[in-house]
Short mmCIF file of C-alpha atoms in Angstrom, two decimals:
data_model
loop_
_atom_site.label_atom_id
_atom_site.label_comp_id
_atom_site.label_asym_id
_atom_site.label_seq_id
_atom_site.Cartn_x
_atom_site.Cartn_y
_atom_site.Cartn_z
CA MET A 15 83.14 64.16 104.22
CA ALA A 16 84.11 66.15 101.13
CA PRO A 17 83.65 64.33 97.81
CA THR A 18 86.68 63.19 95.82
CA LEU A 19 87.12 65.47 92.81
CA THR A 20 88.26 64.69 89.29
CA LEU A 21 89.26 66.67 86.20
CA LYS A 22 86.39 67.76 83.98
CA THR A 23 86.24 65.72 80.77
CA GLY A 24 88.18 67.17 77.84
CA THR A 25 89.91 69.90 79.83
CA SER A 26 93.38 68.47 80.48
CA TRP A 27 96.46 70.29 79.20
CA PRO A 28 97.16 67.52 76.65
CA ASP A 29 93.57 67.94 75.43
CA ALA A 30 94.09 71.68 75.00
CA TRP A 31 97.44 71.18 73.28
CA ARG A 32 96.00 68.70 70.79
CA ARG A 33 93.30 71.22 69.92
CA CYS A 34 95.94 73.92 69.37
CA LEU A 35 97.85 71.63 66.99
CA ALA A 36 94.65 70.99 65.06
CA VAL A 37 93.48 74.62 64.91
CA ALA A 38 96.82 76.33 64.16
CA PRO A 39 99.43 73.78 63.05
CA GLU A 40 101.53 76.58 61.58
CA ALA A 41 102.14 78.07 65.05
CA PHE A 42 102.47 74.96 67.23
CA ARG A 43 104.84 72.01 67.13
CA ASP A 44 104.53 68.81 69.10
CA ASP A 45 106.80 70.14 71.84
CA ARG A 46 106.77 73.95 71.52
CA VAL A 47 105.18 77.12 70.27
CA LEU A 48 106.86 79.29 67.63
CA ASN A 49 107.70 82.97 67.37
CA LEU A 50 105.96 85.03 64.67
CA TRP A 51 108.01 87.61 62.81
CA ASN A 52 108.66 88.71 59.24
CA GLY A 53 105.22 87.36 58.41
CA ALA A 54 106.18 83.75 59.20
CA TRP A 55 106.28 81.38 62.15
CA GLN A 56 109.89 80.86 63.15
CA GLU A 57 111.29 77.87 65.01
CA ASP A 58 113.88 79.93 66.84
CA GLY A 59 114.52 80.94 70.42
CA ARG A 60 115.56 78.93 73.45
CA VAL A 61 112.50 77.25 74.98
CA LEU A 62 112.32 77.57 78.73
CA PRO A 63 110.51 74.95 80.82
CA ALA A 64 107.23 76.07 82.34
CA VAL A 65 104.64 74.65 84.71
CA SER A 66 100.99 75.44 85.23
CA PRO A 67 100.11 77.35 88.41
CA VAL A 68 96.99 75.17 88.58
CA ASP A 69 98.79 71.96 89.61
CA GLY A 70 102.50 72.35 88.87
CA SER A 71 102.35 70.16 85.76
CA PRO A 72 104.49 70.94 82.68
CA ILE A 73 103.04 73.23 80.00
CA ALA A 74 104.49 75.09 77.01
CA GLY A 75 107.26 77.52 77.82
CA PRO A 76 108.23 80.70 75.94
CA PRO A 77 110.77 80.38 73.06
CA ARG A 78 113.06 83.21 74.13
CA LEU A 79 114.86 85.16 71.44
CA ASP A 80 118.17 86.95 71.83
CA GLY A 81 118.45 90.68 71.31
CA THR A 82 119.91 90.44 67.82
CA THR A 83 117.06 88.31 66.51
CA ALA A 84 114.51 90.53 68.22
CA HIS A 85 115.92 93.54 66.39
CA ARG A 86 115.62 91.69 63.09
CA ALA A 87 111.98 91.07 63.99
CA VAL A 88 111.48 94.78 64.69
CA CYS A 89 113.03 95.73 61.35
CA ALA A 90 110.70 93.28 59.60
CA ALA A 91 107.75 94.78 61.48
CA LEU A 92 108.73 98.22 60.18
CA ASP A 93 108.60 96.87 56.63
CA GLN A 94 105.12 95.50 57.34
CA HIS A 95 104.11 98.82 58.86
CA ARG A 96 105.12 100.80 55.79
CA VAL A 97 102.77 98.67 53.70
CA TRP A 98 99.91 98.34 56.18
CA ARG A 99 99.61 102.05 56.93
CA HIS A 100 98.49 102.55 53.32
CA VAL A 101 95.90 99.76 53.32
CA PRO A 102 92.42 101.36 53.06
CA LEU A 103 90.45 101.53 56.29
CA GLU A 104 87.64 99.37 54.92
CA GLU A 105 90.06 96.55 54.23
CA ARG A 106 91.70 96.90 57.63
CA ARG A 107 88.30 96.83 59.26
CA ALA A 108 87.26 93.73 57.32
CA ARG A 109 90.42 91.87 58.35
CA VAL A 110 90.07 92.80 62.02
CA ALA A 111 86.39 91.80 61.94
CA ALA A 112 87.31 88.43 60.43
CA THR A 113 89.89 87.97 63.19
CA LEU A 114 87.20 88.62 65.81
CA ASP A 115 84.97 86.01 64.19
CA ALA A 116 87.81 83.50 64.38
CA LEU A 117 88.50 84.35 68.03
CA ALA A 118 84.82 83.88 68.81
CA GLU A 119 84.82 80.50 67.05
CA HIS A 120 87.68 79.32 69.28
CA ARG A 121 86.53 81.10 72.44
CA GLY A 122 86.43 77.91 74.51
CA LEU A 123 89.97 76.86 73.62
CA LEU A 124 91.38 80.32 74.30
CA ALA A 125 89.67 80.32 77.69
CA LEU A 126 90.95 76.83 78.53
CA LEU A 127 94.49 77.92 77.73
CA LEU A 128 94.07 80.85 80.12
CA VAL A 129 92.98 78.45 82.86
CA TRP A 130 96.08 76.31 82.53
CA GLU A 131 98.60 79.07 81.82
CA ILE A 132 97.60 81.76 84.33
CA GLY A 133 95.15 79.97 86.63
CA LYS A 134 91.95 81.86 85.82
CA PRO A 135 88.67 80.23 86.86
CA TRP A 136 86.53 79.31 83.87
CA ARG A 137 84.05 82.18 84.25
CA LEU A 138 86.81 84.78 84.37
CA ALA A 139 88.79 83.15 81.54
CA GLN A 140 85.76 83.33 79.28
CA ALA A 141 85.16 86.93 80.34
CA ASP A 142 88.74 87.83 79.36
CA VAL A 143 88.19 86.43 75.87
CA ASP A 144 84.75 88.02 75.52
CA ARG A 145 85.96 91.46 76.62
CA ALA A 146 88.66 91.37 73.97
CA ILE A 147 86.23 90.43 71.21
CA ASP A 148 83.40 92.74 72.27
CA GLY A 149 85.75 95.63 72.97
CA VAL A 150 87.43 95.51 69.57
CA ARG A 151 84.05 95.14 67.81
CA TRP A 152 83.08 98.48 69.33
CA TYR A 153 86.06 100.06 67.58
CA VAL A 154 85.38 98.22 64.32
CA ASP A 155 81.84 99.63 64.30
CA GLY A 156 82.81 103.20 65.13
CA ILE A 157 86.35 103.76 63.94
CA GLU A 158 85.74 106.36 61.19
CA PRO A 159 85.22 109.46 63.35
CA MET A 160 88.08 108.40 65.63
CA LEU A 161 90.47 108.42 62.66
CA ASP A 162 89.17 111.60 61.06
CA GLY A 163 92.16 113.82 60.37
CA ARG A 164 94.61 111.31 61.82
CA THR A 165 97.31 109.10 60.31
CA PRO A 166 99.23 106.03 61.51
CA LEU A 167 102.52 106.44 63.33
CA ASP A 168 105.89 106.31 61.57
CA GLY A 169 106.70 102.86 62.97
CA PRO A 170 105.03 99.84 64.56
CA VAL A 171 103.60 99.79 68.08
CA SER A 172 105.55 97.65 70.57
CA ASN A 173 103.42 96.02 73.26
CA ILE A 174 104.86 94.71 76.53
CA ALA A 175 102.18 93.58 78.95
CA SER A 176 101.83 91.61 82.17
CA TRP A 177 100.45 88.08 82.19
CA ASN A 178 97.09 88.64 83.91
CA TYR A 179 94.92 89.73 80.95
CA PRO A 180 96.41 88.36 77.71
CA MET A 181 93.20 88.78 75.75
CA SER A 182 91.24 91.76 77.09
CA VAL A 183 94.33 93.95 77.50
CA LEU A 184 97.06 92.74 75.12
CA VAL A 185 95.14 91.23 72.19
CA HIS A 186 92.54 94.01 72.48
CA ALA A 187 95.24 96.68 72.21
CA VAL A 188 97.03 94.95 69.34
CA LEU A 189 93.90 94.68 67.20
CA VAL A 190 92.83 98.29 67.79
CA GLN A 191 96.34 99.50 66.99
CA ALA A 192 96.26 97.50 63.75
CA LEU A 193 92.80 98.81 62.92
CA ALA A 194 94.22 102.33 63.28
CA GLY A 195 96.82 101.54 60.61
CA ASN A 196 99.86 100.31 62.54
CA ALA A 197 101.84 97.10 62.36
CA VAL A 198 102.04 95.66 65.87
CA ILE A 199 104.60 93.81 67.96
CA ALA A 200 103.69 91.87 71.11
CA LYS A 201 106.07 90.36 73.63
CA THR A 202 104.70 87.31 75.40
CA PRO A 203 104.64 87.81 79.19
CA THR A 204 107.41 85.93 80.97
CA ASP A 205 105.12 84.37 83.55
CA GLY A 206 102.34 82.93 81.41
CA GLY A 207 99.97 83.13 78.47
CA VAL A 208 102.27 82.12 75.61
CA ALA A 209 99.99 79.44 74.12
CA CYS A 210 96.87 81.61 74.34
CA LEU A 211 98.63 84.53 72.67
CA THR A 212 100.16 82.26 70.04
CA LEU A 213 96.73 80.94 69.08
CA ALA A 214 95.20 84.43 69.01
CA CYS A 215 98.04 85.79 66.87
CA ALA A 216 97.83 82.80 64.53
CA LEU A 217 94.16 83.58 63.91
CA ALA A 218 95.00 87.27 63.32
CA ALA A 219 97.93 86.51 61.00
CA ARG A 220 95.71 84.28 58.86
CA GLU A 221 93.52 87.31 58.19
CA GLY A 222 96.50 89.41 57.12
CA ILE A 223 96.95 91.43 60.32
CA PRO A 224 100.63 92.53 60.47
CA VAL A 225 101.37 91.14 63.92
CA THR A 226 104.73 90.09 65.37
CA LEU A 227 104.84 87.86 68.47
CA VAL A 228 108.15 87.25 70.23
CA SER A 229 109.32 85.89 73.57
CA GLY A 230 112.32 86.83 75.64
CA SER A 231 113.54 88.49 78.80
CA GLY A 232 112.68 92.14 79.21
CA GLY A 233 116.30 93.07 79.84
CA GLU A 234 117.57 91.35 76.73
CA LEU A 235 114.81 92.56 74.39
CA SER A 236 114.38 96.11 75.68
CA GLN A 237 116.99 97.49 73.28
CA ALA A 238 114.87 96.20 70.37
CA LEU A 239 111.32 96.55 71.70
CA VAL A 240 111.71 99.87 73.54
CA ARG A 241 114.77 101.75 72.31
CA ALA A 242 114.95 100.77 68.63
CA PRO A 243 114.43 103.80 66.35
CA GLU A 244 112.07 101.73 64.21
CA ILE A 245 109.47 101.63 67.03
CA GLY A 246 106.72 104.24 66.70
CA CYS A 247 105.15 103.77 70.14
CA VAL A 248 105.75 101.69 73.26
CA SER A 249 102.71 100.35 75.14
CA PHE A 250 103.60 98.85 78.52
CA VAL A 251 101.46 97.28 81.26
CA GLY A 252 103.25 96.08 84.37
CA GLY A 253 104.94 96.95 87.64
CA ARG A 254 106.62 100.20 88.63
CA ASP A 255 110.15 98.84 88.77
CA THR A 256 110.17 97.67 85.16
CA GLY A 257 107.97 100.56 84.10
CA ALA A 258 110.43 103.10 85.50
CA ALA A 259 113.20 101.74 83.26
CA VAL A 260 110.89 101.86 80.23
CA ALA A 261 109.75 105.38 81.16
CA THR A 262 113.35 106.59 81.34
CA ALA A 263 114.13 105.08 77.95
CA VAL A 264 111.13 106.53 76.12
CA ALA A 265 111.60 109.93 77.75
CA ASP A 266 115.23 110.05 76.64
CA LEU A 267 114.22 109.14 73.10
CA GLY A 268 111.12 111.35 72.93
CA LYS A 269 109.13 108.30 71.84
CA ARG A 270 105.33 108.03 71.94
CA HIS A 271 104.37 105.86 74.91
CA VAL A 272 101.57 104.41 77.04
CA LEU A 273 102.85 103.05 80.37
CA GLU A 274 100.27 101.60 82.74
CA GLN A 275 101.89 100.87 86.11
CA GLU A 276 100.67 99.55 89.42
CA GLY A 277 99.35 101.60 92.31
CA LEU A 278 97.78 100.84 95.68
CA ASN A 279 94.07 101.19 94.86
CA THR A 280 92.16 102.04 98.03
CA TRP A 281 88.59 101.91 99.31
CA GLY A 282 87.74 104.57 101.89
CA ILE A 283 84.95 104.29 104.48
CA TRP A 284 83.79 107.59 106.01
CA ASN A 285 80.43 108.39 107.68
CA HIS A 286 78.96 105.34 105.97
CA SER A 287 75.99 103.13 106.89
CA ASP A 288 75.01 101.05 103.83
CA TRP A 289 76.74 97.90 105.01
CA ASP A 290 74.59 95.47 103.02
CA THR A 291 75.88 96.92 99.77
CA LEU A 292 79.47 96.61 100.97
CA THR A 293 78.94 92.99 102.05
CA ALA A 294 77.60 92.15 98.59
CA VAL A 295 80.58 93.65 96.77
CA ILE A 296 83.42 92.20 98.90
CA PRO A 297 83.55 88.76 97.18
CA LYS A 298 83.62 90.43 93.75
CA LEU A 299 86.69 92.39 94.79
CA PHE A 300 88.53 89.06 95.16
CA ASP A 301 87.94 88.00 91.53
CA TYR A 302 91.06 86.27 90.21
CA GLY A 303 92.70 86.54 93.62
CA LYS A 304 93.09 90.33 93.26
CA GLN A 305 95.64 89.78 90.48
CA ARG A 306 94.28 92.79 88.62
CA CYS A 307 95.63 96.28 88.13
CA THR A 308 92.26 97.61 89.35
CA ALA A 309 91.99 95.39 92.44
CA TYR A 310 91.31 96.99 95.82
CA PRO A 311 93.75 95.55 98.40
CA ARG A 312 93.49 98.41 100.93
CA PHE A 313 90.54 99.60 103.02
CA VAL A 314 90.89 102.90 104.87
CA VAL A 315 88.24 102.92 107.59
CA GLN A 316 87.00 105.60 109.97
CA ARG A 317 87.91 104.31 113.42
CA HIS A 318 84.49 104.61 115.03
CA LEU A 319 82.98 102.58 112.15
CA PHE A 320 85.47 99.74 112.46
CA ASP A 321 83.14 97.38 114.32
CA ALA A 322 80.37 97.88 111.78
CA PHE A 323 82.85 97.47 108.93
CA LEU A 324 84.06 94.15 110.30
CA ALA A 325 80.49 92.93 110.77
CA ALA A 326 79.94 93.57 107.06
CA TYR A 327 83.35 92.47 105.78
CA LEU A 328 84.15 89.24 107.62
CA PRO A 329 81.00 87.24 106.71
CA ALA A 330 81.58 88.15 103.06
CA VAL A 331 85.25 87.20 102.93
CA ARG A 332 84.46 83.87 104.58
CA THR A 333 82.30 82.91 101.59
CA LEU A 334 85.17 82.97 99.08
CA ARG A 335 85.55 79.83 96.97
CA VAL A 336 89.09 78.77 96.11
CA GLY A 337 90.45 75.75 94.27
CA HIS A 338 91.47 73.96 91.09
CA PRO A 339 89.55 75.69 88.25
CA LEU A 340 88.74 72.39 86.49
CA ALA A 341 88.04 70.07 89.43
CA VAL A 342 84.52 68.63 89.54
CA GLU A 343 82.71 65.83 91.34
CA HIS A 344 81.71 64.05 88.14
CA PRO A 345 83.58 64.28 84.80
CA ASP A 346 80.64 65.84 82.96
CA ASP A 347 79.66 68.35 85.67
CA PRO A 348 79.64 72.07 84.82
CA TYR A 349 82.78 74.03 85.51
CA PRO A 350 83.14 74.89 89.21
CA GLU A 351 82.07 78.35 90.38
CA LEU A 352 85.16 79.82 92.02
CA ASP A 353 86.25 83.29 93.06
CA PHE A 354 89.86 82.44 92.30
CA GLY A 355 92.33 79.63 91.81
CA PRO A 356 96.12 79.85 92.17
CA VAL A 357 98.26 82.95 92.01
CA ILE A 358 100.56 83.10 89.02
CA ASN A 359 103.24 80.76 90.39
CA ALA A 360 104.60 79.12 93.52
CA ALA A 361 107.27 81.79 93.92
CA LYS A 362 104.63 84.51 94.10
CA ALA A 363 102.65 82.45 96.60
CA LYS A 364 105.71 82.13 98.82
CA GLU A 365 106.42 85.85 98.52
CA LEU A 366 102.90 86.69 99.69
CA ARG A 367 103.03 84.25 102.59
CA ASP A 368 106.41 85.63 103.65
CA GLN A 369 105.15 89.22 103.47
CA VAL A 370 102.12 88.35 105.59
CA ALA A 371 104.24 86.55 108.17
CA GLU A 372 106.73 89.40 108.36
CA ALA A 373 103.98 92.01 108.70
CA ILE A 374 102.43 90.10 111.60
CA GLU A 375 105.83 89.74 113.30
CA ARG A 376 106.22 93.52 113.08
CA GLY A 377 102.81 94.31 114.55
CA ALA A 378 100.05 93.82 111.98
CA VAL A 379 96.93 92.23 113.44
CA PRO A 380 95.54 89.21 111.54
CA LEU A 381 91.76 89.64 111.29
CA HIS A 382 91.10 86.78 108.88
CA ARG A 383 93.24 83.88 107.67
CA ALA A 384 91.40 81.26 105.66
CA THR A 385 92.53 77.65 105.68
CA PRO A 386 92.65 75.29 102.70
CA ASP A 387 90.23 72.88 104.40
CA GLY A 388 87.27 73.85 102.22
CA ALA A 389 89.23 74.44 99.02
CA ARG A 390 88.47 72.29 95.97
CA PHE A 391 91.55 70.30 94.98
CA LEU A 392 92.25 67.05 93.15
CA PRO A 393 93.66 64.22 95.24
CA GLY A 394 97.40 64.70 95.71
CA GLN A 395 97.72 67.70 93.42
CA ASP A 396 100.47 70.31 93.83
CA THR A 397 98.95 73.29 95.66
CA SER A 398 102.11 75.36 96.08
CA ALA A 399 100.74 78.27 94.00
CA TYR A 400 97.56 78.66 96.04
CA VAL A 401 97.16 81.38 98.68
CA GLN A 402 94.13 81.49 100.94
CA PRO A 403 92.54 84.90 101.67
CA VAL A 404 94.21 86.97 104.39
CA THR A 405 93.18 90.25 106.02
CA LEU A 406 95.57 92.29 108.16
CA LEU A 407 94.94 95.37 110.30
CA ASN A 408 97.52 98.17 110.29
CA PRO A 409 100.49 96.67 108.40
CA PRO A 410 103.69 98.31 109.64
CA SER A 411 105.21 101.06 107.53
CA SER A 412 108.28 98.88 106.99
CA SER A 413 106.21 96.21 105.23
CA PRO A 414 105.66 96.15 101.44
CA LEU A 415 102.01 95.54 102.27
CA HIS A 416 101.82 99.05 103.71
CA HIS A 417 102.62 100.95 100.52
CA ALA A 418 102.58 98.57 97.52
CA GLU A 419 100.03 96.45 95.70
CA PRO A 420 100.38 92.80 96.83
CA PHE A 421 98.86 91.38 93.62
CA GLY A 422 97.27 88.51 95.52
CA PRO A 423 94.37 87.76 97.90
CA VAL A 424 95.72 89.85 100.77
CA ASP A 425 93.67 92.75 102.16
CA THR A 426 95.00 95.35 104.53
CA ILE A 427 93.00 97.76 106.68
CA VAL A 428 94.16 101.12 108.02
CA LEU A 429 92.16 103.05 110.64
CA VAL A 430 91.91 106.84 110.55
CA ASP A 431 90.27 109.55 112.65
CA THR A 432 90.26 112.64 110.45
CA GLU A 433 89.57 113.47 106.84
CA ALA A 434 93.21 114.50 106.42
CA GLU A 435 94.33 111.07 107.62
CA LEU A 436 91.79 109.43 105.31
CA LEU A 437 93.18 111.20 102.25
CA ALA A 438 96.79 110.61 103.25
CA ALA A 439 96.16 106.88 103.70
CA MET A 440 94.25 106.64 100.42
CA ASN A 441 97.15 108.33 98.62
CA ALA A 442 99.87 106.14 100.16
CA SER A 443 101.36 104.96 96.86
CA ASN A 444 101.76 108.29 95.04
CA GLY A 445 98.98 107.72 92.57
CA ALA A 446 96.63 104.91 91.61
CA LEU A 447 94.43 103.75 88.77
CA VAL A 448 91.16 103.52 90.71
CA ALA A 449 89.76 104.28 94.15
CA THR A 450 86.38 104.30 95.89
CA LEU A 451 84.95 106.34 98.74
CA SER A 452 81.90 105.01 100.59
CA THR A 453 80.09 107.80 102.38
CA ASP A 454 76.40 108.49 102.88
CA ASP A 455 76.70 112.19 102.14
CA ARG A 456 77.10 113.12 98.47
CA ALA A 457 78.48 116.53 99.41
CA THR A 458 81.22 114.84 101.44
CA TYR A 459 82.10 112.65 98.47
CA ASP A 460 82.16 115.62 96.10
CA ARG A 461 84.45 117.50 98.49
CA LEU A 462 86.92 114.68 99.17
CA ALA A 463 87.04 112.77 95.87
CA PRO A 464 89.08 115.41 93.96
CA HIS A 465 91.85 115.00 96.54
CA ILE A 466 92.14 111.23 95.98
CA ARG A 467 94.98 110.63 93.56
CA ALA A 468 93.36 108.05 91.32
CA PHE A 469 92.27 108.35 87.70
CA LYS A 470 88.81 106.98 88.49
CA VAL A 471 87.04 107.40 91.83
CA GLY A 472 83.78 105.59 92.60
CA HIS A 473 81.12 106.64 95.09
CA GLY A 474 80.48 103.43 97.00
CA THR A 475 81.02 101.29 93.90
CA PRO A 476 84.19 99.75 92.43
CA ARG A 477 85.76 101.20 89.32
CA SER A 478 87.42 99.10 86.62
CA ARG A 479 89.66 99.50 83.62
CA GLY A 480 86.55 99.84 81.50
CA ASP A 481 85.57 98.93 77.98
CA ARG A 482 84.53 100.64 74.79
CA ASP A 483 84.11 104.39 75.36
CA GLU A 484 85.29 104.43 78.98
CA LEU A 485 88.62 106.22 79.36
CA PHE A 486 91.49 104.84 81.41
CA GLY A 487 94.67 106.17 82.92
CA GLY A 488 96.41 106.78 86.22
CA LEU A 489 97.67 109.60 88.40
CA GLY A 490 101.07 110.02 89.96
CA ALA A 491 103.51 107.16 89.48
CA SER A 492 100.79 104.76 88.34
CA TRP A 493 100.85 106.03 84.74
CA ARG A 494 103.23 107.57 82.23
CA GLY A 495 102.36 108.76 78.75
CA ALA A 496 99.07 108.89 76.88
CA PHE A 497 95.78 107.89 78.46
CA VAL A 498 93.69 105.27 76.66
CA GLY A 499 90.14 103.96 76.37
CA GLY A 500 87.53 105.12 73.88
CA ASP A 501 88.89 107.42 71.21
CA LEU A 502 91.96 108.14 73.36
CA LEU A 503 93.33 104.68 72.55
CA VAL A 504 93.18 105.51 68.84
CA ARG A 505 94.65 108.98 69.40
CA ALA A 506 97.53 107.45 71.37
CA VAL A 507 98.66 105.39 68.35
CA THR A 508 98.01 107.87 65.55
CA ARG A 509 99.20 111.34 64.58
CA GLY A 510 96.86 114.31 64.64
CA PRO A 511 97.25 118.01 63.93
CA GLU A 512 100.66 119.64 64.27
CA GLY A 513 101.36 120.55 67.89
CA GLU A 514 98.67 118.26 69.30
CA ARG A 515 98.92 117.57 73.04
CA LEU A 516 97.56 114.15 73.91
CA PRO A 517 95.71 113.71 77.22
CA GLY A 518 98.12 111.91 79.52
CA ASN A 519 100.84 112.13 82.12
CA PHE A 520 104.04 113.21 80.37
CA PRO A 521 107.37 114.47 81.74
CA GLU A 522 106.66 117.97 80.43
CA TYR A 523 102.91 118.19 81.15
CA GLN A 524 99.84 116.45 82.53
CA LEU A 525 96.56 116.85 80.64
CA LEU A 526 93.39 115.22 81.94
CA PRO A 527 90.74 114.37 79.33
#
């Protein structure tokens, strides 16, 4: 009989909220978070109700601004930018370094907020915070040559990012952009992360970083955060539908932009025999329920290897640990070791279950469907945002699972017989961020990899967004604008020599680094 679980001591949402009020009283009220603009915390915006994906309990919702107020915030950010761009680099570096020290001091609270707001298991929540801190420190230590001969943009950088990596993507980008001499604007993601971002921005603002943090619907704020002439650059991370609208706007305006969009990242299996290595990596590919832009939800497998692939894949996927990220047997036990908790909300969970059911009705073959029997939940808790791992063979072409990223713990497998079919199946989404090809023969990899339309292609190993000096981008529809990572991130938000062509995927050219 499974033991009855309880919440780990000191980890409840009220506990986290009380700590936020104590650490940053300027940014938090008893019942809400505030927006940050014009250098001050503003008690404006209509607060929307929100619930945690972990158990459906109420948490802080975003204080959504209207378009007019958002434009006032952008104008104020331009004023900050005109001052900050002339602050000496040494002072900017000292302020960013002090911000990193403050983030490190409150690492545990930032991670706990990520657990409650976006459902990350404790290990992955800490990793998100650590990657932000460590990544920005790399820039702090080596920024001089990256800025040699370069100047800040004419206006602030506007950041619109998805909810899945508030720290290691959004806060990381904001601090590097500020280090490079720009005032920065961040929009809180609609689906989660507002308290974590509020705390992080409060710590940055205390050190004099010119950061603006606002909430609101993308449609209502796009005129201010994307189209406003005061904006020097738009940095977007999200889905293709929203990204396409942003891409059209920035292209029309000729505005500097970085648009990271989703793609169906694929893992190809061709003339492969190292099954032990594949078995070991499968659970890692399910980190955070595959709610990552660099997740691998599609395997393209040579037909005559399918039996061997299943023998390696199925035992691994059956080991996945799912449940409440803070549920333990005894109140003082360590945090549970989980591969993932909930997806971002109950609506997304329902969407995934409906897509799976529809795909099966239309001919997909279910190879694995886990049950919640072994999942770690508190007695009676709301589990509507949890999705157990699913693996389908040959989703029909009419299904979204055939051509789009599910952004959840759903794997699909496609069988192929020729190299041409392999490449076509791996390129099903017109471009991706990452891909991997597992093949025993290096010459085969070297011959096929250039035809896989992904920015990064691994040989039998997963690729990731990367940190520090590792570059990042996408091919096809998965990316628009300047590539980032390493010195390219600094180049994307600064001006260089007259006529400079940034590496990236632009309407008028594509330039690989």
